[in-house]
CSV table of C-alpha atoms in Angstrom, one decimal:
chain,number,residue,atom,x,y,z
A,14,UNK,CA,-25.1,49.4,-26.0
A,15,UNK,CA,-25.3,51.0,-23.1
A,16,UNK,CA,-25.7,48.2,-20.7
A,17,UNK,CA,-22.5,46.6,-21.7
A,18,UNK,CA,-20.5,49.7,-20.6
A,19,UNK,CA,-21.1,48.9,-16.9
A,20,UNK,CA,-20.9,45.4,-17.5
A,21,UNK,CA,-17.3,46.1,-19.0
A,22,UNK,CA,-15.4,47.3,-15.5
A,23,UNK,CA,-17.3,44.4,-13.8
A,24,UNK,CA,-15.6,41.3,-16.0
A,25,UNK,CA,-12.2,43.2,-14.6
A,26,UNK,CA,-13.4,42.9,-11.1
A,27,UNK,CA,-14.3,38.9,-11.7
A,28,UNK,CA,-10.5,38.1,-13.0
A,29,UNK,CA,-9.3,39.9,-10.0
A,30,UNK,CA,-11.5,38.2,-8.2
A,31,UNK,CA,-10.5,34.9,-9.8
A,32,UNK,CA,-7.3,35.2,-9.5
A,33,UNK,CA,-7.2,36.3,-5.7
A,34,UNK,CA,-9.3,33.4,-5.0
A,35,UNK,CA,-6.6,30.7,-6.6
A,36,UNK,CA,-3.8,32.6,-5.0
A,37,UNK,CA,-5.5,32.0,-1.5
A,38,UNK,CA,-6.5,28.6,-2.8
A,39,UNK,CA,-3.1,28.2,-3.5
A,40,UNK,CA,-1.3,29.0,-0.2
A,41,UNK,CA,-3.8,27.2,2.0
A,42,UNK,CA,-3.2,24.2,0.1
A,43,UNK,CA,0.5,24.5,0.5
A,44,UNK,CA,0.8,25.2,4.0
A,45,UNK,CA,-1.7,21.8,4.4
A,46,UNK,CA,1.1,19.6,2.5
A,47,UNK,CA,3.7,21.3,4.7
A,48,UNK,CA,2.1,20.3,7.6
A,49,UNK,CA,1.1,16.7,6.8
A,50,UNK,CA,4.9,16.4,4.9
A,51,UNK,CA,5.7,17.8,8.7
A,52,UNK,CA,3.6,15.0,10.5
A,53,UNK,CA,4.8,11.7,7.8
A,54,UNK,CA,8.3,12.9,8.5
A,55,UNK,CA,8.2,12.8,12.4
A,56,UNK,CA,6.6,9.3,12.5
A,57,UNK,CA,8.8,8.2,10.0
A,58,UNK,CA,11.8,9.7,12.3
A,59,UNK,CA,10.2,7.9,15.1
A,60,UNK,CA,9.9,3.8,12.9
A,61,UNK,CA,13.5,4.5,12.2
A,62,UNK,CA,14.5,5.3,15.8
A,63,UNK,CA,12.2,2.3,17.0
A,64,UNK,CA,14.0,0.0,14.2
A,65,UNK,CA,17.4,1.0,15.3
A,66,UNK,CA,16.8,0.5,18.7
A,67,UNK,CA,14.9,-2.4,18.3
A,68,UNK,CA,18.2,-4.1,16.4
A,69,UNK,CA,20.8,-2.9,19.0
A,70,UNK,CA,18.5,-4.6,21.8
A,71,UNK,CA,18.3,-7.7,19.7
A,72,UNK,CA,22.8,-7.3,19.4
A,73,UNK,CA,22.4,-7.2,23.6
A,74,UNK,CA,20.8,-10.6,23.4
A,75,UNK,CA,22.2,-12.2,21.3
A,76,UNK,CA,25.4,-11.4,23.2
A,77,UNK,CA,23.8,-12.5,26.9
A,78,UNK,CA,22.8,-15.5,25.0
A,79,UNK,CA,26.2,-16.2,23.8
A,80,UNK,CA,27.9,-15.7,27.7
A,81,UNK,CA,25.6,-17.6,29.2
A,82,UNK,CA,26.5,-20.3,27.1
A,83,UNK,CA,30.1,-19.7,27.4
A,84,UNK,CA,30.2,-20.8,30.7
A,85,UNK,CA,29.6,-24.2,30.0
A,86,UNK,CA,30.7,-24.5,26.5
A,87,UNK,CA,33.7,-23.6,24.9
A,88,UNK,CA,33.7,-19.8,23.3
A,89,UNK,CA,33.1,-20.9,19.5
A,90,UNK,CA,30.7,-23.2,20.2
A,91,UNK,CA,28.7,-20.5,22.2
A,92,UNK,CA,28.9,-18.4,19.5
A,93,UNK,CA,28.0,-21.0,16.6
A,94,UNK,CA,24.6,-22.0,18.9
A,95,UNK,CA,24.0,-17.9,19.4
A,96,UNK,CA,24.2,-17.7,15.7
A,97,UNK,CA,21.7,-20.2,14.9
A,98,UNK,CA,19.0,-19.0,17.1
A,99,UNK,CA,19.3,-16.0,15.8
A,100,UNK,CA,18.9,-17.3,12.2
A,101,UNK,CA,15.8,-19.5,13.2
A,102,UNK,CA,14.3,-16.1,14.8
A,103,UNK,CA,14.9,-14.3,11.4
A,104,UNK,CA,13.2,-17.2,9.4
A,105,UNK,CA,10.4,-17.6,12.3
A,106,UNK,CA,9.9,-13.5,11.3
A,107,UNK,CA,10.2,-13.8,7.8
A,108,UNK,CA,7.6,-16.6,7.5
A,109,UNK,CA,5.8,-15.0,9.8
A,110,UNK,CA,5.5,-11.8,7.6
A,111,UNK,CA,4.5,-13.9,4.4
A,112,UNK,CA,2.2,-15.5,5.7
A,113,UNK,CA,0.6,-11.6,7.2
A,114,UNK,CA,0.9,-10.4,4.0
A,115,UNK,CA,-0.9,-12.9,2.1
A,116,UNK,CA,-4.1,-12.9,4.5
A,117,UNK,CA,-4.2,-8.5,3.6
A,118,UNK,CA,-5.5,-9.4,-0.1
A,119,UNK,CA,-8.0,-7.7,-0.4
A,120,UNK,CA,-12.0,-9.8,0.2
A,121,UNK,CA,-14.6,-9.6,-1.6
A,122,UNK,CA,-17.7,-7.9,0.7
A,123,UNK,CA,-19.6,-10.0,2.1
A,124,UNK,CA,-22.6,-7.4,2.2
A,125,UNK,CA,-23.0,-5.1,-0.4
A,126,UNK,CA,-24.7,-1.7,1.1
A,127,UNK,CA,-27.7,-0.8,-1.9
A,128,UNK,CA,-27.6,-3.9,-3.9
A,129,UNK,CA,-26.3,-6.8,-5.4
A,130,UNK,CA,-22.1,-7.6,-5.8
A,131,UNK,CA,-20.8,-7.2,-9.2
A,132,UNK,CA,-20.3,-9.9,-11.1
A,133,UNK,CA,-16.9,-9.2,-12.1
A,134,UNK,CA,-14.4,-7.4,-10.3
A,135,UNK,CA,-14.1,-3.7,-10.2
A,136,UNK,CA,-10.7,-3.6,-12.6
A,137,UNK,CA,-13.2,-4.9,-15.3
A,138,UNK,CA,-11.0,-7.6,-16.2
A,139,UNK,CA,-13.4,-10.0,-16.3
A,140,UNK,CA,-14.1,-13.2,-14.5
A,141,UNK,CA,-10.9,-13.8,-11.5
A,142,UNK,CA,-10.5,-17.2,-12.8
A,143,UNK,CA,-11.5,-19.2,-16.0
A,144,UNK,CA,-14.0,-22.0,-16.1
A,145,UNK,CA,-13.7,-25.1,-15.3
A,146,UNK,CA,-14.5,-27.3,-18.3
A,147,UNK,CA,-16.5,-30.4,-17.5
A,148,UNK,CA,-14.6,-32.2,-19.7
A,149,UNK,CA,-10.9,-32.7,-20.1
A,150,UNK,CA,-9.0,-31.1,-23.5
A,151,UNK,CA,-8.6,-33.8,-25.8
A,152,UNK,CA,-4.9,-34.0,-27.7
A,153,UNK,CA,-4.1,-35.5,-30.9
A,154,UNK,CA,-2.4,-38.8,-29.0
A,155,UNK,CA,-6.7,-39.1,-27.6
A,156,UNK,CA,-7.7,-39.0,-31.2
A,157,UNK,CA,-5.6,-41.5,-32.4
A,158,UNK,CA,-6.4,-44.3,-29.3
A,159,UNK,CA,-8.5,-47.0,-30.8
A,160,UNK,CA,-10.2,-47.7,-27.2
A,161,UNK,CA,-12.5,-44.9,-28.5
């Protein structure tokens, strides 16, 4: 019995302890998420800026475009060729990002650092595709052909 005594004033020293230690924990983890939120938002600030930039410089174009063809062509005319190069540099972009986002699908490794690849893929789903039978279904309109 009496060892437990001193042992008693030290378990209130470990939840102070504890509980110091979380606070800290606490705070130092905050202040990191204020700091990266801090970072994200700037660069994000800065792809908007860029974007919006980028778009009123593409506006300045298009308009030079326009003018320069208005001196030989009449002012609609200018405007309707203007508006189609633009449209065939939107779908030029557009299929341009399709086709980027397809090729970003994830590969499997081709090396596999300490051993072999798995045999199925890591969301243990299974095989990515079904066999191929070697032999076509059959179908009731096969069972019924007298060529057989």
């Amino acid at each position: 019995m009496n060892r437990s005594q001193p042992l008693d004033h030290l378990e209130h020293l470990d939840k102070e302890l504890v509980e110091e230690l979380a606070q800290v924990a606490r705070v130092t983890v905050r202040e990191e998420l204020r700091e990266q939120t801090r970072k994200q938002r700037r660069t994000a600030v800065l792809y908007g800026a860029s974007g919006a930039a980028a778009l009123y410089a593409g506006g300045a174009i298009a308009v030079a475009v326009g003018l320069a063809l208005a001196i030989g062509l009449p002012g609609w005319a200018a405007a309707l060729i203007t508006g189609a190069l633009m449209a065939a540099v939107a779908y030029a972009l557009r299929a341009s990002a399709h086709s980027s986002s397809s090729e970003h699908h994830p590969h499997p490794p081709h090396r596999v650092v300490g051993g072999t690849p798995p045999v199925a893929p890591p969301g243990g789903l299974g095989m990515p595709y079904p066999p191929i039978p070697k032999n076509p279904p059959e179908t009731p309109a096969d069972l019924d052909d007298p060529r057989r």
